[in-house]
Coordinates of C-alpha atoms in Angstrom, one line a residue:
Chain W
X22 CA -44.2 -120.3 -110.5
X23 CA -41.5 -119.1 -107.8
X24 CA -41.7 -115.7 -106.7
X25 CA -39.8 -113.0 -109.4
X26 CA -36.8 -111.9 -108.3
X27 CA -36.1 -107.5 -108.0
X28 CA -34.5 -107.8 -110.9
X29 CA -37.5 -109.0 -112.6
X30 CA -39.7 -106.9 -111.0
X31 CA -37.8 -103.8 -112.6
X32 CA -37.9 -104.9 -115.5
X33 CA -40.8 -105.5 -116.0
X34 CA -42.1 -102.4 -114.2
X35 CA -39.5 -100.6 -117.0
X36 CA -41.1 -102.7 -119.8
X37 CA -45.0 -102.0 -118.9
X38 CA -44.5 -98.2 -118.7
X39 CA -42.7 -98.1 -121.8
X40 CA -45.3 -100.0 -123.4
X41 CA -48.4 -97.8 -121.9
X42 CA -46.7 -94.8 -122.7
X43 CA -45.4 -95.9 -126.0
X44 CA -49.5 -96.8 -126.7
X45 CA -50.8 -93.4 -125.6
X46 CA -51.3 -94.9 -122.4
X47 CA -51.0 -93.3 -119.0
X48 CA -49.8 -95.5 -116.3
X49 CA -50.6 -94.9 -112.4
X50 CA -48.4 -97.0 -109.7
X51 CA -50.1 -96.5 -106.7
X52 CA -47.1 -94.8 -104.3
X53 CA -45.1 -93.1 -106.7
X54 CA -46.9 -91.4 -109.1
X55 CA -48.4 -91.3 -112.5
X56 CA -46.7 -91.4 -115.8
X57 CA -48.0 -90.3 -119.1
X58 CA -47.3 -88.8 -122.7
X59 CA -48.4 -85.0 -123.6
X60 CA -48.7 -84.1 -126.8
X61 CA -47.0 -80.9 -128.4
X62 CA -47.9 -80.2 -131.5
X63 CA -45.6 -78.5 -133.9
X64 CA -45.3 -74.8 -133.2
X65 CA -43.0 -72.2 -134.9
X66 CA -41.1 -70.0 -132.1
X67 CA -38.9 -66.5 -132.6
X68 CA -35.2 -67.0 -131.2
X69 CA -33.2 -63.8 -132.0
X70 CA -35.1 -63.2 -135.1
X71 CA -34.8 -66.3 -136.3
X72 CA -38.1 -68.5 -137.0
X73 CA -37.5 -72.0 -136.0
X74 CA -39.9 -74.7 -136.9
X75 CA -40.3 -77.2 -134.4
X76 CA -41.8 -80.7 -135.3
X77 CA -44.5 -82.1 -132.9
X78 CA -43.3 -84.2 -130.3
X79 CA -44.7 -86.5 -127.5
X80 CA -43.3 -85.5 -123.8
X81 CA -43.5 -87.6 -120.7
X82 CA -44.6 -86.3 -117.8
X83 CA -44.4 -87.7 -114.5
X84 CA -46.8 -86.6 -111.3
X85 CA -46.2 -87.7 -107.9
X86 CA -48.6 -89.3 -106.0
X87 CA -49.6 -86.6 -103.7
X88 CA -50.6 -89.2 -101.0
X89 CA -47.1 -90.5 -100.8
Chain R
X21 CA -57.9 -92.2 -117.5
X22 CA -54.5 -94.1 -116.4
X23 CA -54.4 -97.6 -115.7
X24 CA -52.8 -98.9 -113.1
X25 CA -50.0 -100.5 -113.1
X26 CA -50.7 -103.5 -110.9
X27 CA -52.7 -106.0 -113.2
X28 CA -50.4 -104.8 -116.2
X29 CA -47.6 -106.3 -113.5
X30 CA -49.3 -109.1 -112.8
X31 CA -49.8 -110.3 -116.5
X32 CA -46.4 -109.4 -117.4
X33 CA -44.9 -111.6 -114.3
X34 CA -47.2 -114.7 -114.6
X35 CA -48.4 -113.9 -110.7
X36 CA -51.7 -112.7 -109.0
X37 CA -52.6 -109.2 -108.7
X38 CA -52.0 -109.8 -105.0
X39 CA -48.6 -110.8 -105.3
X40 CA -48.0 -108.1 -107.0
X41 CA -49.1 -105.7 -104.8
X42 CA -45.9 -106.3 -101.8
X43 CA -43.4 -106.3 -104.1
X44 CA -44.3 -103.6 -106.1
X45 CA -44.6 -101.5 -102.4
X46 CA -41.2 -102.7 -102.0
X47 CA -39.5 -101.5 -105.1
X48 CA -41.3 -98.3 -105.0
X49 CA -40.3 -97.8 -101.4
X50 CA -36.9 -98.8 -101.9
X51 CA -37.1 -96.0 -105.6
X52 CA -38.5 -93.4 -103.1
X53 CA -35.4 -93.7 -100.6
X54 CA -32.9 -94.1 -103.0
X55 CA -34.1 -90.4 -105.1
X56 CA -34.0 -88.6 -101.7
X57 CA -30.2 -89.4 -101.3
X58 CA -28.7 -89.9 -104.9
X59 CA -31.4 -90.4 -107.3
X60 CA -32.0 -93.4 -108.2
X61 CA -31.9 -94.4 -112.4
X62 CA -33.4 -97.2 -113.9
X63 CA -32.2 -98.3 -117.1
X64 CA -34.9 -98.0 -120.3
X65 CA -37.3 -95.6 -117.8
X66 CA -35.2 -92.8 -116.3
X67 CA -33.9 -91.0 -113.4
X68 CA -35.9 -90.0 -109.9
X69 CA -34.6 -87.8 -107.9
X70 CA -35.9 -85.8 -105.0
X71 CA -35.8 -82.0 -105.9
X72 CA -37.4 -79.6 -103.4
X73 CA -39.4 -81.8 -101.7
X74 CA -40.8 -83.2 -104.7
X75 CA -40.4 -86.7 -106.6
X76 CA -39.2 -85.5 -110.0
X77 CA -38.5 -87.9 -112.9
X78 CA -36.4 -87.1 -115.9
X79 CA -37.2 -90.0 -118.8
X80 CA -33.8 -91.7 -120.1
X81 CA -33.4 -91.4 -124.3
X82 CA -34.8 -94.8 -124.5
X83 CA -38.1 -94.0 -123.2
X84 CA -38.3 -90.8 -125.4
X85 CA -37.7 -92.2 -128.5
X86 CA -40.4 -94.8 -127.2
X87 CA -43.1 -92.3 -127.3
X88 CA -41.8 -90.6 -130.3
X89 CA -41.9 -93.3 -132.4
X90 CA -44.6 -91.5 -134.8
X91 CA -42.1 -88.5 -135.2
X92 CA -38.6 -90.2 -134.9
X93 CA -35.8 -88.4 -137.5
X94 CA -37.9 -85.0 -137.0
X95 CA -35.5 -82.0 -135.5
X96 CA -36.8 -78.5 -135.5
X97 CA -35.6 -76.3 -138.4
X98 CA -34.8 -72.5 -139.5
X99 CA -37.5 -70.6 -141.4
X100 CA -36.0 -69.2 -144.1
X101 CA -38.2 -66.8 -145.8
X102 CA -38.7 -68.9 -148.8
X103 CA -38.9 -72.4 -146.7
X104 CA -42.1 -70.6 -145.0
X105 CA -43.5 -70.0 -148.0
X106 CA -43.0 -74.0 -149.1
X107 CA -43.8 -75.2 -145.6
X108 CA -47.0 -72.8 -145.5
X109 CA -49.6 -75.1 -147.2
X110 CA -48.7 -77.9 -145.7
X111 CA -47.7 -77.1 -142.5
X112 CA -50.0 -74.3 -141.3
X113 CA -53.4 -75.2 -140.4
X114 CA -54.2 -78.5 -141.6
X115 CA -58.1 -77.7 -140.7
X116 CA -58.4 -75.2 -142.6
X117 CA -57.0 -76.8 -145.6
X118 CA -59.8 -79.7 -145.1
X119 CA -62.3 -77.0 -144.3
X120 CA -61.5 -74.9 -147.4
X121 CA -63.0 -78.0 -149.9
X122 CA -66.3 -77.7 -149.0
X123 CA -66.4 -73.9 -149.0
X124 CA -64.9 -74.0 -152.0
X125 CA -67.4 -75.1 -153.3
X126 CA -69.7 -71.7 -153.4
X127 CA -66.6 -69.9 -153.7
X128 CA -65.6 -72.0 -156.7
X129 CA -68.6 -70.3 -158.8
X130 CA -68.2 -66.9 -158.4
X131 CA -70.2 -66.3 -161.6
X132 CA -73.1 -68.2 -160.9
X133 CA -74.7 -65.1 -158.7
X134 CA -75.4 -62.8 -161.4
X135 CA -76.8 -65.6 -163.6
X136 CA -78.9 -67.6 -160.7
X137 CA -81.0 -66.8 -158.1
X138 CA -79.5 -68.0 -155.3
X139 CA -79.5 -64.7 -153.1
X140 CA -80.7 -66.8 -150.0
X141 CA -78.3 -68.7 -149.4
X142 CA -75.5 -65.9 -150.3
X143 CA -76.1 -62.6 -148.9
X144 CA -72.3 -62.0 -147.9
X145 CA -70.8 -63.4 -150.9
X146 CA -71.4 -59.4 -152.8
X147 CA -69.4 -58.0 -149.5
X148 CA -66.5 -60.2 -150.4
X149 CA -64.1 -58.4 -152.7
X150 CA -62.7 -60.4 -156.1
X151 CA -59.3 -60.4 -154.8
X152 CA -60.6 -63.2 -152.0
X153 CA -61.9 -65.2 -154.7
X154 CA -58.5 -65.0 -156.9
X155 CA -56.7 -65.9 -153.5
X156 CA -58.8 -68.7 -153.0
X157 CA -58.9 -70.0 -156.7
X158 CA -55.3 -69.4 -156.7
X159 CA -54.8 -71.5 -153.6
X160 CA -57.1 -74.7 -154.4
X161 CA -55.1 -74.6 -157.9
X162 CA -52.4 -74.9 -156.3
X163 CA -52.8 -77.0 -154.2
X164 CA -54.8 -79.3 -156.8
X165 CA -51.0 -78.8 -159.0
X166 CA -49.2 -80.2 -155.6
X167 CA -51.4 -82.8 -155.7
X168 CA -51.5 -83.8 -159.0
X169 CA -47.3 -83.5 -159.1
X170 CA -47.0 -85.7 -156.1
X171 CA -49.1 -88.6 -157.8
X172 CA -46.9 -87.9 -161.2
X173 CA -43.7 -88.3 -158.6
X174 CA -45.3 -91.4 -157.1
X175 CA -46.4 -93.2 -160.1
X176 CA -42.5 -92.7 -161.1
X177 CA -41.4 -94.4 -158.2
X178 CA -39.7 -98.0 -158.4
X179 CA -42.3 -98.9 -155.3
X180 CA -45.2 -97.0 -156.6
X181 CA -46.5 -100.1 -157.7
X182 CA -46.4 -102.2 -154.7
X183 CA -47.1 -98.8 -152.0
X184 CA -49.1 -96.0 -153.7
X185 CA -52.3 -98.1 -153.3
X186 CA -52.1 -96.5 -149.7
X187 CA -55.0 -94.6 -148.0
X188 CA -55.2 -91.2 -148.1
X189 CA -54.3 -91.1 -144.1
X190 CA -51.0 -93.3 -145.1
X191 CA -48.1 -91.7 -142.7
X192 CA -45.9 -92.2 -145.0
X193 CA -44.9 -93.2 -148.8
X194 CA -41.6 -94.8 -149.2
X195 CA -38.4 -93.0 -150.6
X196 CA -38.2 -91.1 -154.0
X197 CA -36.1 -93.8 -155.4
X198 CA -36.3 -91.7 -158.9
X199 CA -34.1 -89.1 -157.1
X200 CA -32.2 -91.8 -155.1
X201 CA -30.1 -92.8 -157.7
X202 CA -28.9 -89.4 -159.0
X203 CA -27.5 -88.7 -155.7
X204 CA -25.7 -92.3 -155.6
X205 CA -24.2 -91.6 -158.7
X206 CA -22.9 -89.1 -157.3
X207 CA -21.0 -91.4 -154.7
X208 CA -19.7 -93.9 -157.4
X209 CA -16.7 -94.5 -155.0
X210 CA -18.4 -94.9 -151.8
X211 CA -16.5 -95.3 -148.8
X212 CA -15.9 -98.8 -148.1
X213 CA -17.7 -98.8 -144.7
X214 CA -21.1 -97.0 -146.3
X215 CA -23.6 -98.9 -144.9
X216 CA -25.3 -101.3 -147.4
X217 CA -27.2 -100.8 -150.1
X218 CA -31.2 -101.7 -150.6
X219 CA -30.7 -102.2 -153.6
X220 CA -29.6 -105.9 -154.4
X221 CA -32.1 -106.7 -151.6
X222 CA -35.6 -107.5 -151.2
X223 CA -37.1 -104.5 -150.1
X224 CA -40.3 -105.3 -148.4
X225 CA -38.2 -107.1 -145.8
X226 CA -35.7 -104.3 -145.3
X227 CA -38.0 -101.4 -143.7
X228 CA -35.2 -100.1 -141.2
X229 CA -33.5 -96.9 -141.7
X230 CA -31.6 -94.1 -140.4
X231 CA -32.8 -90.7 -140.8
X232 CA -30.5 -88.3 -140.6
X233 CA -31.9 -84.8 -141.3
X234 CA -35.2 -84.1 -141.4
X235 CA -37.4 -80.6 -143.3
X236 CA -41.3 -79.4 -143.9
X237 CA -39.4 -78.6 -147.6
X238 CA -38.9 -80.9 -150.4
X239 CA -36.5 -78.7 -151.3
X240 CA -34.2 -78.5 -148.0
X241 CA -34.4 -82.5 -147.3
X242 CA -33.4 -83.1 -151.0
X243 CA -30.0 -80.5 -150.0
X244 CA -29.4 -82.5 -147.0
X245 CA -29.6 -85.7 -148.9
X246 CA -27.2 -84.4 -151.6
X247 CA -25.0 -83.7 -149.1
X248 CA -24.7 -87.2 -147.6
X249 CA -24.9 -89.0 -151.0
X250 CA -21.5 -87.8 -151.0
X251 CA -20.3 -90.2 -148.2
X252 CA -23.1 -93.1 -148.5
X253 CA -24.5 -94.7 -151.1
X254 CA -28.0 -95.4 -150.1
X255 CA -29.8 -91.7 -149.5
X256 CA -33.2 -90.8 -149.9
X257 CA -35.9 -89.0 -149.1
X258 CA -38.8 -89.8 -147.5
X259 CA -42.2 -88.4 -147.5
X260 CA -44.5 -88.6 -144.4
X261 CA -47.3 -87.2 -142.8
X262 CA -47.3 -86.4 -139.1
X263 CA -49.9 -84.5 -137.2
X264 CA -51.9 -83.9 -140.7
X265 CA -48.5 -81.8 -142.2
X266 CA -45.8 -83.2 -144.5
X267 CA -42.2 -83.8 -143.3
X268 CA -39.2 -85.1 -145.1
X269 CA -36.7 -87.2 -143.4
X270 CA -33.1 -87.5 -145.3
X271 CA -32.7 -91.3 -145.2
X272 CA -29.8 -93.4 -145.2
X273 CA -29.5 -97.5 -146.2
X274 CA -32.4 -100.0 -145.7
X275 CA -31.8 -102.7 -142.7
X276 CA -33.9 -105.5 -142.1
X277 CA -34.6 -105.0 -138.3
X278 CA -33.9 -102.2 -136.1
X279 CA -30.9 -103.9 -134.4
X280 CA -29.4 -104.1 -138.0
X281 CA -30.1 -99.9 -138.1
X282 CA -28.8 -99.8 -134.6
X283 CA -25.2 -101.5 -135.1
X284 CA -24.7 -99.3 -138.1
X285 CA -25.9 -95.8 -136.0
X286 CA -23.0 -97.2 -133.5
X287 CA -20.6 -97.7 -135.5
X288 CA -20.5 -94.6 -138.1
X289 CA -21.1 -92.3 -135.1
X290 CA -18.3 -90.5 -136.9
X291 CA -19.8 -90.2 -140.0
X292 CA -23.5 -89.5 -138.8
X293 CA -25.2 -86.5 -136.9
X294 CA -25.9 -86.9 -133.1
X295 CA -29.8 -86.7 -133.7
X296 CA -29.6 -89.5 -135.7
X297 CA -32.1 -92.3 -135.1
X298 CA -33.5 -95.2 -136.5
X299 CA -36.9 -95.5 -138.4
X300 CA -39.2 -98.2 -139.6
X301 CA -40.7 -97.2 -142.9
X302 CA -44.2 -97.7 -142.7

């Protein structure tokens, strides 16, 4: 197989963290960083008086590879 | 404990681990330059930028929803007094709720002390005033009432016979058709463009939706609803369970794929909230 072009290569960086992270995955590429998905559970907050429920919610969070 | 990215690549590409390895330095090279200058944004993923020194990465929509997928249609809602009250038992402390079975069970028999010997096992139980025990009863019937009305609700349904045989850890049980229809005879005259109805389809292929409103109250979601049956003709609400509490997303038509949900989430914009999103019924 010839050698993928950038193009592919983006894609298909974009494709594997979605999937990790859509699995409950997190994913490390050596350079840049590490990507994952925090959970928040659903938590009732106080804005002006006003109780607001919030739903739970998954949040990605990116770290940068301190060595880079 | 992540994984890295590089076999993952290398399956996904068809090419050695080792091939990989220089053209993944490459990209992430050229990423790192790019974010110090503009930022750089790749399409499905997100946007890096350099911000004080630091690599920062802000995820695109598309990734959000990705990881969201369990709690897609939900938005964060005022606490009204009365929708506490309703959301309460369901939302609060789902542990609890679990926990309270088994303790119910000595608390369930609050006679049995004065007519059998079992002051062992129960030295607190006389420090515990009557008015716990009421609460307590009061609670568990309830709750046993909620119960007992959602399987009266479900056996009503049009697709209780086909989904109710769910497991008690289902996420979610399909619209309350029985309410469905009130609301779409309330849009006899839809407007021409509503998106299409379920209803002269086969519904086990056609487990795409879009939600539109979302509540922890019956109550609220069935408002909601109401108020869109007015402009389309396929509403409903659905029941599901995230995080061990109940939601209710206000749902509108029945697609066969997600790109079907999609086209029509484009093209009644207009007609639709901004935080509305596509779901697959489960």
């Amino acid at each position: 197989m010839e050698s993928p072009s950038a193009e592919d290569i983006i894609e298909a960086f974009t494709d594997v963290v979605q999937d990790q992270l859509g699995t409950g995955n997190a994913v490390e590429v050596p350079g840049l960083g590490t990507f994952s998905a925090e959970h928040r559970p659903s938590e009732v907050h106080e804005e002006e008086g006003v109780r607001r429920l919030a739903p739970p919610r998954n949040q990605v969070v990116f770290a940068p590879d301190p060595d880079a | 404990m992540p994984k890295s990215i590089i076999p993952l690549l290398a399956e996904r590409l068809d090419i050695s681990e080792e091939q990989v390895q220089p053209l993944l330095s490459t990209m992430v090279e050229e990423l790192r330059q790019r974010a110090e200058s503009d930022g750089v944004q790749l399409s499905g993923l997100g946007t890096f930028r350099e911000e004080d020194g630091t690599l920062a990465f802000r995820p695109a929509p598309t990734l959000r929803r990705r990881v969201n997928r369990p709690y897609e249609g939900l938005s964060a809602e005022s606490l009204s007094p009365a929708t506490e009250r309703e959301a309460s038992p369901a939302q609060g402390t789902p542990e609890k709720a679990t926990n309270s079975e088994p303790s119910s069970a000595p608390a369930a028999d609050p006679e049995a002390p004065s007519t059998q010997d079992r002051s062992p096992a129960r030295p607190d139980a006389n420090d515990r005033s009557v008015d716990s025990f009421v609460l307590i009863s009061l609670i568990l019937a309830g709750l046993f009432l909620l119960g007992a009305g959602w399987f009266v609700i479900n056996q009503t349904n049009l697709w209780g016979p086909t989904q109710d045989a769910a497991p008690p850890t289902a996420t979610e049980t399909p619209p309350d058709q029985a309410e469905s229809p009130s609301t779409t005879g309330s849009a006899s005259d839809p407007p021409p463009d509503a998106p299409p109805s379920a209803d002269t389809e086969a519904s086990d292929t056609r487990d795409w939706t879009i939600v539109v409103a979302s509540s922890s109250s019956r109550g609220s979601a069935q408002e909601a609803a109401d108020t869109y049956g007015s402009q389309f003709d396929s509403v409903a609400v659905v029941s599901g369970t995230v995080d061990d509490a109940t939601w209710y997303r206000v749902t509108i038509g029945r697609y066969p794929s997600e790109s079907a949900a999609e086209r029509v989430l484009d093209e009644r914009t207009e007609a639709l909230p901004p935080d509305a999103w596509t779901h697959q019924l489960e």
